CSV table of C-alpha atoms in Angstrom, one decimal:
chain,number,residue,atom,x,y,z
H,1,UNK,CA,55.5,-1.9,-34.7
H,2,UNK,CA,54.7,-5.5,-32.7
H,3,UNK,CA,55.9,-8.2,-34.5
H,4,UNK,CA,53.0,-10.4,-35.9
H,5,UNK,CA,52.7,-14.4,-35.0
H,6,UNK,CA,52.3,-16.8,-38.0
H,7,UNK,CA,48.8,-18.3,-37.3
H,8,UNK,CA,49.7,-21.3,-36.7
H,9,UNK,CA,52.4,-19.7,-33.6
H,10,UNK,CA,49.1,-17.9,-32.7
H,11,UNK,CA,47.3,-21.0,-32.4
H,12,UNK,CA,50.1,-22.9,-30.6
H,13,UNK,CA,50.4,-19.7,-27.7
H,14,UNK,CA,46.7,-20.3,-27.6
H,15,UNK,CA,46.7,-23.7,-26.7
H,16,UNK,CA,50.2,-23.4,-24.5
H,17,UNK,CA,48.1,-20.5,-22.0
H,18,UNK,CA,45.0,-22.9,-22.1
H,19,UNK,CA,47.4,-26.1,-21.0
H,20,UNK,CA,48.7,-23.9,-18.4
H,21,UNK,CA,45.5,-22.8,-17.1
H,22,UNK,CA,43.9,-26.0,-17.0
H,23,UNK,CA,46.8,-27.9,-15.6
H,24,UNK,CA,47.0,-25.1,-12.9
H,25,UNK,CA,43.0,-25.7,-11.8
H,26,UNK,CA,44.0,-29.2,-11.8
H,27,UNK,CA,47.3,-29.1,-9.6
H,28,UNK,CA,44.9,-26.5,-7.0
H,29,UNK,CA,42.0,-29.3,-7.2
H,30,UNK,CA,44.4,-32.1,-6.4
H,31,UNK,CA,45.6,-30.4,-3.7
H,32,UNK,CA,42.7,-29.4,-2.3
H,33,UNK,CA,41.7,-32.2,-2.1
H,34,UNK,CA,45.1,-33.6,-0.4
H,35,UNK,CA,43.2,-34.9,2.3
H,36,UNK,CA,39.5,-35.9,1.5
H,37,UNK,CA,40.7,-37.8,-1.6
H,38,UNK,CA,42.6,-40.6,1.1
H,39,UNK,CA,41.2,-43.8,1.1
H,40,UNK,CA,42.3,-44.1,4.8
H,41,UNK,CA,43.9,-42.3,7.7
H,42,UNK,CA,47.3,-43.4,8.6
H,43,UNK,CA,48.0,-44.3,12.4
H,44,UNK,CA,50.0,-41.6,13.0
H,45,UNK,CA,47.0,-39.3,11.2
H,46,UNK,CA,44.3,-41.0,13.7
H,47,UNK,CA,46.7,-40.5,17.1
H,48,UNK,CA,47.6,-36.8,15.6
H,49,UNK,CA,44.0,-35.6,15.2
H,50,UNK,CA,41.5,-38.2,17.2
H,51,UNK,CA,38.1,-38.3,15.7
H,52,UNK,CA,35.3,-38.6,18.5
H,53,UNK,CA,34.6,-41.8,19.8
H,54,UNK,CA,31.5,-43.4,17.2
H,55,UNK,CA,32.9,-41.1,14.4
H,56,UNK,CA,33.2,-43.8,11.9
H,57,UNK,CA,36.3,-43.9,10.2
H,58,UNK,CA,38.8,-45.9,7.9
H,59,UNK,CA,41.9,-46.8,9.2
H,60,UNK,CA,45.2,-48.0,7.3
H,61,UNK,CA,48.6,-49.4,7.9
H,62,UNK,CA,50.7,-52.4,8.2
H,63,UNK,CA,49.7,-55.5,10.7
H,64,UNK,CA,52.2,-55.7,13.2
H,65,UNK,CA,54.3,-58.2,13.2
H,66,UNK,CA,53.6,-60.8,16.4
H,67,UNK,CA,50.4,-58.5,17.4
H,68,UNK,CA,47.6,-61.0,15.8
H,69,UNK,CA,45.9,-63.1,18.4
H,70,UNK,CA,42.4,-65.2,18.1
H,71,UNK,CA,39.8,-65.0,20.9
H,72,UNK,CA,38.5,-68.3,22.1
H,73,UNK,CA,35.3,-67.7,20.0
H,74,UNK,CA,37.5,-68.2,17.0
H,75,UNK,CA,35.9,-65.4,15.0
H,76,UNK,CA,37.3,-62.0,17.0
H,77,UNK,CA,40.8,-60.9,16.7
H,78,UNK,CA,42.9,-58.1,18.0
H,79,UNK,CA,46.0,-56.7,16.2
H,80,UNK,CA,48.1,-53.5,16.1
H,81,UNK,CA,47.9,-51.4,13.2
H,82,UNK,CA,51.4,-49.5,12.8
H,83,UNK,CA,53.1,-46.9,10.1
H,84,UNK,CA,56.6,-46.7,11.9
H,85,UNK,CA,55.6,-43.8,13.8
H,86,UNK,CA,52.6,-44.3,15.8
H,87,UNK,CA,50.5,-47.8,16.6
H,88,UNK,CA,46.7,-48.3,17.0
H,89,UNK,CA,45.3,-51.6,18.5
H,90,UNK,CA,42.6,-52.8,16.5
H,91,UNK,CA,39.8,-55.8,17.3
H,92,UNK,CA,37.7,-57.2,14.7
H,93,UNK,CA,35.0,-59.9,14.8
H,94,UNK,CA,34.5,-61.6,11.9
H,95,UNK,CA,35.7,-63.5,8.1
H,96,UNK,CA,39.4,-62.1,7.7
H,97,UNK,CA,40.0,-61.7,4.2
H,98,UNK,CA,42.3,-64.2,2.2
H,99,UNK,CA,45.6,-62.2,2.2
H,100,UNK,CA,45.2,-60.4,5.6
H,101,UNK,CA,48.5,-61.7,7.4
H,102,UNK,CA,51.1,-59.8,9.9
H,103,UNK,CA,53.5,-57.5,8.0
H,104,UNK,CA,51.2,-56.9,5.0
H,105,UNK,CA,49.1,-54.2,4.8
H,106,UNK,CA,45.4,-53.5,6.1
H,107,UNK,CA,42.9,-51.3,6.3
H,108,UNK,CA,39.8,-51.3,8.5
H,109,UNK,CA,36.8,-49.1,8.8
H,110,UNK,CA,35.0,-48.7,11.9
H,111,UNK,CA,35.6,-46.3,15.0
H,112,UNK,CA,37.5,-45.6,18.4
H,113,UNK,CA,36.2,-47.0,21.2
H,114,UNK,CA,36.2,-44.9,25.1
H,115,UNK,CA,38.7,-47.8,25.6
H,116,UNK,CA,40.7,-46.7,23.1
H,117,UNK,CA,41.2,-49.4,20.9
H,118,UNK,CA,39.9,-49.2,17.3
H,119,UNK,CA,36.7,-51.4,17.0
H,120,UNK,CA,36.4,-52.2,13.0
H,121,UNK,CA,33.4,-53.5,11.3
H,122,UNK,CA,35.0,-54.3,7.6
H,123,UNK,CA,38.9,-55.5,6.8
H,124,UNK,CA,40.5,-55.1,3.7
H,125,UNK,CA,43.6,-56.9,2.8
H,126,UNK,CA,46.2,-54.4,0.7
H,127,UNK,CA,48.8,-55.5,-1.8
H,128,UNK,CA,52.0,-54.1,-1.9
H,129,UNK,CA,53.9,-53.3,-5.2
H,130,UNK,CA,56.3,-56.4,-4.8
H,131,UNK,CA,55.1,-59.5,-6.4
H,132,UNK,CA,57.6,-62.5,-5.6
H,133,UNK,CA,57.0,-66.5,-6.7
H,134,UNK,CA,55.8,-68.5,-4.2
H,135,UNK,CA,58.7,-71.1,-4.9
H,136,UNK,CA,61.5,-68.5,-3.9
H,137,UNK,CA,59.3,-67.7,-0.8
H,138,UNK,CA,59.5,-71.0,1.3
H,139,UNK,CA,63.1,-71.5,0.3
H,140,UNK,CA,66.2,-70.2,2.9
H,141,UNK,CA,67.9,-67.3,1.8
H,142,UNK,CA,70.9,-70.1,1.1
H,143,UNK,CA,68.9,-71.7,-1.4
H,144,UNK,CA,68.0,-69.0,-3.2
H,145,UNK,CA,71.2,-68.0,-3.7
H,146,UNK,CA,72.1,-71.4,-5.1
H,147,UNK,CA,69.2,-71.0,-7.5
H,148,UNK,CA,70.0,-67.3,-8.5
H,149,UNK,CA,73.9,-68.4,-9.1
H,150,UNK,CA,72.5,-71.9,-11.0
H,151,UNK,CA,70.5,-69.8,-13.0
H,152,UNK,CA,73.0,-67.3,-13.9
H,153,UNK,CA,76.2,-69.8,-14.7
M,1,UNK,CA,54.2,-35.5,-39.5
M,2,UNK,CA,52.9,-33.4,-42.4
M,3,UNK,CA,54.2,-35.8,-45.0
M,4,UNK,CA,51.3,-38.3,-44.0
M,5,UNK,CA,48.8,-34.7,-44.7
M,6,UNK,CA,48.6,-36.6,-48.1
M,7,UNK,CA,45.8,-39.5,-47.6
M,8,UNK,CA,47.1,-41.6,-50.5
M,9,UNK,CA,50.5,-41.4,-48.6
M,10,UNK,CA,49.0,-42.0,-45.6
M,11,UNK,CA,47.0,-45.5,-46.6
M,12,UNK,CA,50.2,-46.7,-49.1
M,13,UNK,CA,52.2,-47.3,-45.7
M,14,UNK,CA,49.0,-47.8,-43.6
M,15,UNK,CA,47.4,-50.7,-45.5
M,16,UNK,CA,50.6,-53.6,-45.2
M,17,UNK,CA,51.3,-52.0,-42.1
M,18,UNK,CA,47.6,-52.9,-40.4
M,19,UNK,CA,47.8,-56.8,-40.9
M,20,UNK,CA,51.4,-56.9,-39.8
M,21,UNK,CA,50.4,-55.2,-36.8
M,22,UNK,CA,47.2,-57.3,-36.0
M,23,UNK,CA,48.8,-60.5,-36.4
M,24,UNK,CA,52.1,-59.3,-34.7
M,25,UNK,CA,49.9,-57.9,-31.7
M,26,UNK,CA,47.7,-61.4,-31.8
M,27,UNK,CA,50.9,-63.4,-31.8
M,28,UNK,CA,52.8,-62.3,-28.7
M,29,UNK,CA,49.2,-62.2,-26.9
M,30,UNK,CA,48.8,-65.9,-27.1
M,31,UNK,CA,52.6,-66.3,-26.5
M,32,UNK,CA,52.2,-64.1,-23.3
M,33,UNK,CA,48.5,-65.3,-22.0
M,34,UNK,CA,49.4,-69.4,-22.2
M,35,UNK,CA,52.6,-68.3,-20.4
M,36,UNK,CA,50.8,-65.9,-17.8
M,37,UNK,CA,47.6,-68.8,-17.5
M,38,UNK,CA,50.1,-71.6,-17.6
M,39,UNK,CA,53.7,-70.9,-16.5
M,40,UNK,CA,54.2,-68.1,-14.6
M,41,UNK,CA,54.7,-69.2,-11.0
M,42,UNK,CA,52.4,-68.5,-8.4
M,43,UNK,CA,52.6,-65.8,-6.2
M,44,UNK,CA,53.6,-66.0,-2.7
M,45,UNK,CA,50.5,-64.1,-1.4
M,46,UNK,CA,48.0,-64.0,-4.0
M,47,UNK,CA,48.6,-67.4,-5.0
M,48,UNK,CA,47.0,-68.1,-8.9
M,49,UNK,CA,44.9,-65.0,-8.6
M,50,UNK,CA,48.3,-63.0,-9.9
M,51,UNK,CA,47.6,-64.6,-13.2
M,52,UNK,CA,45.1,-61.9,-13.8
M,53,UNK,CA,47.4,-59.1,-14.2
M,54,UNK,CA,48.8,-60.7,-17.6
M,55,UNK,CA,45.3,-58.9,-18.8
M,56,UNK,CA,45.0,-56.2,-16.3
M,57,UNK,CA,47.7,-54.3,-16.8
M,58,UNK,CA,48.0,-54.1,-20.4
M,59,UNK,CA,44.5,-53.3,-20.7
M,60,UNK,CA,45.3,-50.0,-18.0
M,61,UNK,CA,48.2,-49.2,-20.0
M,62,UNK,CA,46.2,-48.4,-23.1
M,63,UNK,CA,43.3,-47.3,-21.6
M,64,UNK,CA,45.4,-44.3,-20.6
M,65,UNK,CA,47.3,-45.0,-23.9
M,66,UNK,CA,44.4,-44.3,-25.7
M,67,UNK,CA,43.3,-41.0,-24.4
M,68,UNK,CA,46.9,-39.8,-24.4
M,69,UNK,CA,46.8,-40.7,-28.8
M,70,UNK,CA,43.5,-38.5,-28.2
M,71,UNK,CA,45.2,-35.9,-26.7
M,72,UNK,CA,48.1,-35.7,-28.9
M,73,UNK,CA,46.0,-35.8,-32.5
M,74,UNK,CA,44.0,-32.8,-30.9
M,75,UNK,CA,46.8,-30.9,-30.6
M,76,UNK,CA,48.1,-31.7,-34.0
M,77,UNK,CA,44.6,-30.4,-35.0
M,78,UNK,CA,44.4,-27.3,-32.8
M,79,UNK,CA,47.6,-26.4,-33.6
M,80,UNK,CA,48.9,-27.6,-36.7
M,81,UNK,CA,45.6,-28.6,-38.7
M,82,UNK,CA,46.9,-31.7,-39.2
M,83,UNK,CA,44.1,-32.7,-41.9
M,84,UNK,CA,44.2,-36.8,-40.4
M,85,UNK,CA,44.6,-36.2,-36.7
M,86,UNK,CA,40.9,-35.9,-36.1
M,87,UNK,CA,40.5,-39.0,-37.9
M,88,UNK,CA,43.1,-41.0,-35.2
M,89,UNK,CA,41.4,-38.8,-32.2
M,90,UNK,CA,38.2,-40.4,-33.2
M,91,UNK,CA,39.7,-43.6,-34.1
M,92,UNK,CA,41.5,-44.2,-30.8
M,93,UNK,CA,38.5,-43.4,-28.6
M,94,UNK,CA,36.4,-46.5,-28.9
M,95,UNK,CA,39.7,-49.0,-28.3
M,96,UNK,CA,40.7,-46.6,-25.9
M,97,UNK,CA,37.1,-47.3,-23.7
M,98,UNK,CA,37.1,-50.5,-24.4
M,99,UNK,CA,40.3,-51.4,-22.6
M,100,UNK,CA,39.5,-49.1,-19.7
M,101,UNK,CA,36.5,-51.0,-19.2
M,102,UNK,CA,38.4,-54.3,-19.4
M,103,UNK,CA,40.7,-52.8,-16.9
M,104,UNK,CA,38.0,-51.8,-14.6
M,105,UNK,CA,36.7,-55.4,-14.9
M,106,UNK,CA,39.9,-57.8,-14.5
M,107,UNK,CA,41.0,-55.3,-11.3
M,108,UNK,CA,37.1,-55.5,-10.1
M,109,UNK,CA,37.9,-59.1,-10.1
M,110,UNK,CA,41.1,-59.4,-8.6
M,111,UNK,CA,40.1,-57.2,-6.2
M,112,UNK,CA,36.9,-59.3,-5.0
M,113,UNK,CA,39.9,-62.6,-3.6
M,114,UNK,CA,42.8,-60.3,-2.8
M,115,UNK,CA,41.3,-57.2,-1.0
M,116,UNK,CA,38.0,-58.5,0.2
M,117,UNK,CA,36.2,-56.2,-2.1
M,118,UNK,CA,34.9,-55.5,-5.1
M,119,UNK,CA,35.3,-52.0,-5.8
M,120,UNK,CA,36.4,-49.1,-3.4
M,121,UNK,CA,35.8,-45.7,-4.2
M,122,UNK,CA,39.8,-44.7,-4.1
M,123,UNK,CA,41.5,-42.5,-6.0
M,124,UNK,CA,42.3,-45.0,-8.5
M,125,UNK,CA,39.8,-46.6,-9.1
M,126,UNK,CA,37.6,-43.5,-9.3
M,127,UNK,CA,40.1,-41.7,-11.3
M,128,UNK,CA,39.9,-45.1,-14.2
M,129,UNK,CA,36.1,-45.0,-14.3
M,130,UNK,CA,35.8,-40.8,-14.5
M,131,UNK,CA,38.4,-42.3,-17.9
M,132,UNK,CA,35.5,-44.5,-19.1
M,133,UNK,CA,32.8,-41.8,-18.4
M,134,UNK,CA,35.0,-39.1,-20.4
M,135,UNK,CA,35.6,-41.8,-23.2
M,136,UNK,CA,31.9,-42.2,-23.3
M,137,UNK,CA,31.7,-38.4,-23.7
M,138,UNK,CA,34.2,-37.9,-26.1
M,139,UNK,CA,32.6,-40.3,-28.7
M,140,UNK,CA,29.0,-38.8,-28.3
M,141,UNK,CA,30.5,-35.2,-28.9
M,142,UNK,CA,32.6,-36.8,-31.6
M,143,UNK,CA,29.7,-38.2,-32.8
M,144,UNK,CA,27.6,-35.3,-32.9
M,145,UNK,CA,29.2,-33.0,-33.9
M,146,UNK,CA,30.6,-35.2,-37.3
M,147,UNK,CA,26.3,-35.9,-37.6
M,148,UNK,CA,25.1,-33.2,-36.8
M,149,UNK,CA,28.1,-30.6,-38.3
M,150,UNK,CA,29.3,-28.2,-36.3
M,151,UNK,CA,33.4,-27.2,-35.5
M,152,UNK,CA,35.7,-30.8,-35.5
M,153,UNK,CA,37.8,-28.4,-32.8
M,154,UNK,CA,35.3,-28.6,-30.6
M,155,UNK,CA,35.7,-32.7,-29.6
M,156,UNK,CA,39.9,-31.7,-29.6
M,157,UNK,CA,39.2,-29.2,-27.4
M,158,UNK,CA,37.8,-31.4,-24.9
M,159,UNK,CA,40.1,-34.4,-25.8
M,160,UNK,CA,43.0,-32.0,-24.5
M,161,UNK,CA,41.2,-31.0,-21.4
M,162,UNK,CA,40.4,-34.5,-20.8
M,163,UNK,CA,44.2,-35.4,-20.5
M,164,UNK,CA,44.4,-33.7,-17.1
M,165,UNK,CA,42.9,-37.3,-16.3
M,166,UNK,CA,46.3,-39.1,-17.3
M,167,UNK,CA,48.6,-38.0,-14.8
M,168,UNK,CA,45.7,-37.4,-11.9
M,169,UNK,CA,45.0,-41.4,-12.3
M,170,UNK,CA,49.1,-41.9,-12.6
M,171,UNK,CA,49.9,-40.2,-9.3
M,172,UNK,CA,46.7,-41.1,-7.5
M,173,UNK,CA,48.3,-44.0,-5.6
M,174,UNK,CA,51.1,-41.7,-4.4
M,175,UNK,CA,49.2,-38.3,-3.8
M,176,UNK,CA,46.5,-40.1,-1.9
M,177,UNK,CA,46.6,-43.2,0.6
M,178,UNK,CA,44.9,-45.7,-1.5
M,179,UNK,CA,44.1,-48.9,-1.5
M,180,UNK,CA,45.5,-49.8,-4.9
M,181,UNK,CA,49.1,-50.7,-4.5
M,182,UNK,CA,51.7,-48.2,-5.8
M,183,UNK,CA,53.7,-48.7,-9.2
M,184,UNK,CA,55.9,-51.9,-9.2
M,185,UNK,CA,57.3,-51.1,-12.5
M,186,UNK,CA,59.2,-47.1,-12.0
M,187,UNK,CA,62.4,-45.6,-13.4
M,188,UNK,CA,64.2,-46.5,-10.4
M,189,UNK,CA,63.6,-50.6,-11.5
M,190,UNK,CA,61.1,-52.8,-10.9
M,191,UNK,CA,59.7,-54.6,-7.2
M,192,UNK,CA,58.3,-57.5,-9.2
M,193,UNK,CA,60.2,-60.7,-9.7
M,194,UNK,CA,61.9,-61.3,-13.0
M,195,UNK,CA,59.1,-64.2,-13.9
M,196,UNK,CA,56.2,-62.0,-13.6
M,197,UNK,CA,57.9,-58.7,-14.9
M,198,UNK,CA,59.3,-60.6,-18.6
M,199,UNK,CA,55.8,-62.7,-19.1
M,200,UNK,CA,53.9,-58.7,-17.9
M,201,UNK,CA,56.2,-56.6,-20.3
M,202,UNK,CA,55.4,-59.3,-23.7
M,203,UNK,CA,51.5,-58.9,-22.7
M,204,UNK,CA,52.0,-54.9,-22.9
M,205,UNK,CA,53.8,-55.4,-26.2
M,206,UNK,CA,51.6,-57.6,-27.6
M,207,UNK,CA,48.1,-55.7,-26.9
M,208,UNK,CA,50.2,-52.1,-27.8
M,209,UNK,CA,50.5,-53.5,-31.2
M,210,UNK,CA,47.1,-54.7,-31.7
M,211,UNK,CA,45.6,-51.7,-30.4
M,212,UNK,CA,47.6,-49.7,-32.9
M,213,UNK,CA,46.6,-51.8,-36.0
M,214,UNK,CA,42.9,-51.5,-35.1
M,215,UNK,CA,43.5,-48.0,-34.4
M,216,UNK,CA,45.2,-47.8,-38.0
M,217,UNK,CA,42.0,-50.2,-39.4
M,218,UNK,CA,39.7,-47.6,-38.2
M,219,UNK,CA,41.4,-44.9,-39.6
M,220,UNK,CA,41.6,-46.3,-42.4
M,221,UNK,CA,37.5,-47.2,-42.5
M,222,UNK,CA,36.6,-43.6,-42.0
M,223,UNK,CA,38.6,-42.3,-44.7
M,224,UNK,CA,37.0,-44.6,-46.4
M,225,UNK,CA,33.5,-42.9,-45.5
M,226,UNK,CA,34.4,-40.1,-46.3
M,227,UNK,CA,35.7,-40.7,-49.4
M,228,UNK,CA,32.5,-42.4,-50.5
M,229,UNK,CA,30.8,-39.4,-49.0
M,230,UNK,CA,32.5,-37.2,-51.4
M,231,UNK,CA,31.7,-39.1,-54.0
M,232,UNK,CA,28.1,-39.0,-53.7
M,233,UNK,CA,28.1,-35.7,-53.3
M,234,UNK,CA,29.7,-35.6,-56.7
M,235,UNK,CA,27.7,-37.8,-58.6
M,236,UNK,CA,24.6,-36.1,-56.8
M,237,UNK,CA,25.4,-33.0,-58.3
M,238,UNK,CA,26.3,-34.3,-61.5
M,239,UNK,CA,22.8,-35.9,-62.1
């Protein structure tokens, strides 16, 4: 004797087994794909596993702070691309774009060089998840207090 | 659920209820967009350009919204044979592409001042616009199948399959390095600045409302058709 399923139970083990299944293939594909779906490699990625010098490549990680100097042609600049573990110095001819700045993030495609030093032929300026007014920016950390206490008396 | 299995039920709360939600929807939109174009501050990095994601981040929400209402009717049909939840699959599909493709364009062109670029093949992006492809694919099966006859199941079936999608684009930017910037609003709070986070969360309101009465309007509209459908299949035989 089994015990029989309403149809509509049927239906709703049916679907349940299907969700799983699909969900499954798409948890394997995702991870499969773990490392080709990047956008970039991470400093410590490209120090880790070097490509071959001329492999091109896109790197990604935060400007150092204090590492961005300007040639004398005006248009080339070197910086150090850094994740907290591992730095990669980085040189660059060419328009920067709007919000590239030290302590934001970057990423830059191009290769290594013999000299070791990443040569990169495109920049990208990345956003991080914080968004703050630009009023509270160029105040002292005293004034905003002030303002944060005005505003909640 | 299956109280609304009546139609008549169904359109006595659905017909107030669609205006109030329209003008509700088109209300706080203004409200929010002449505070996001006008008032909000500017932000310390991407200067005006921030003003953009009054528009784009509503627009994501629902066009993942959309696909998730999608998702949900075709299990109500699978399962339950709910007799109006292929009616609000196939009305939420065409709203639902419509904001992901005014998502893709608003981020397209926020991304051109404040990344340098307009478009990247990352996994968010990419993940958005295989959205907009399935969207497109779900109304031509939708479509077809309702022209041509054939099983309603079959469109739910792949309305659930679809909704792998969702949480693939969700967890794109933390699975993968990308270069779209990670969630500012989580669980945990928010990394975005009271101003922007107030002015962002009435936008989202605002467009969630609208997209629900015009999902409600369009439900309503093809009961309508078939309704009349029914008719003159009546009459025909009659005569």
């Amino acid at each position: 004797m089994t015990a029989r399923l309403k149809p509509k139970h049927q239906r709703l083990v049916l679907v349940i087994v299907a969700l799983v299944a699909i969900i499954g293939a798409g948890v394997l594909a995702a991870w499969g794909l773990r490392n080709q779906a990047s956008f970039y490699l991470l400093p410590n990625e490209l120090v880790a596993d070097p490509p071959a010098a001329g492999q091109a490549v896109r790197l990604g990680g935060m400007v150092e702070a204090g590492s961005l100097r300007t040639d004398a042609d005006g248009i080339t600049v070197h910086f150090i691309v850094g994740d907290g573990e591992a730095k990669v110095p980085v040189t660059y001819s060419g328009i920067l774009p709007d919000l590239f700045q030290e302590g934001s993030g970057v990423t830059a495609d191009g290769s290594m060089g013999a000299d070791g030093v990443f040569h990169a032929d495109g920049l990208l300026a990345k956003h991080d998840e914080k968004y703050v007014p630009r009023e509270l920016k160029d105040m002292t950390e005293a004034q905003k207090h002030q303002v944060v206490a005005e505003a909640t008396e | 659920m299956h109280a609304f299995a009546n139609p008549a039920r169904f359109l006595r709360i659905a017909r107030p209820l669609t205006p109030v939600l329209l003008l509700a929807g088109l209300g706080i939109i203004a409200a929010s967009l002449v505070y996001g174009l006008a008032f909000a501050p500017a932000e310390q990095l991407q200067g005006e350009t921030v003003r953009i994601l009054f528009l784009h981040v509503p627009t994501a929400w629902l066009g993942m919204a959309g696909w998730s209402a999608i998702a949900i009717s075709s299990l109500m049909e699978l399962v339950w044979r709910h007799p109006l939840a292929a009616l609000a699959a196939r009305a939420s599909a065409l709203p639902g592409a419509v904001f992901t493709f005014l998502c893709l364009v608003t981020g397209s062109i926020w991304g051109r001042p404040a990344w340098g670029t307009w478009w990247v093949w990352d996994g968010r992006l990419t993940s958005m616009l295989v959205l907009l492809f399935l969207y497109f694919g779900y109304m031509a099966l939708a479509g077809a199948v309702d022209r041509e006859g054939g099983s309603s199941r079959i469109p739910a079936i792949f309305g659930l399959i679809g909704a792998i999608n969702i949480p693939i684009i969700h967890y794109s930017v933390i699975w993968w390095n990308s270069l779209h910037q990670p969630p500012s609003i989580t669980t945990g709070g928010s990394a975005m600045a009271g101003p922007f986070l107030w002015g962002l969360l009435a936008a989202t309101l605002g467009f969630t409302l609208l997209f629900s009465g015009v999902v409600l309007a369009r439900m309503r509209a093809l009961l309508a058709d078939i309704q009349t459908e029914a008719r003159l299949r009546r009459k025909a035989l009659e005569a």
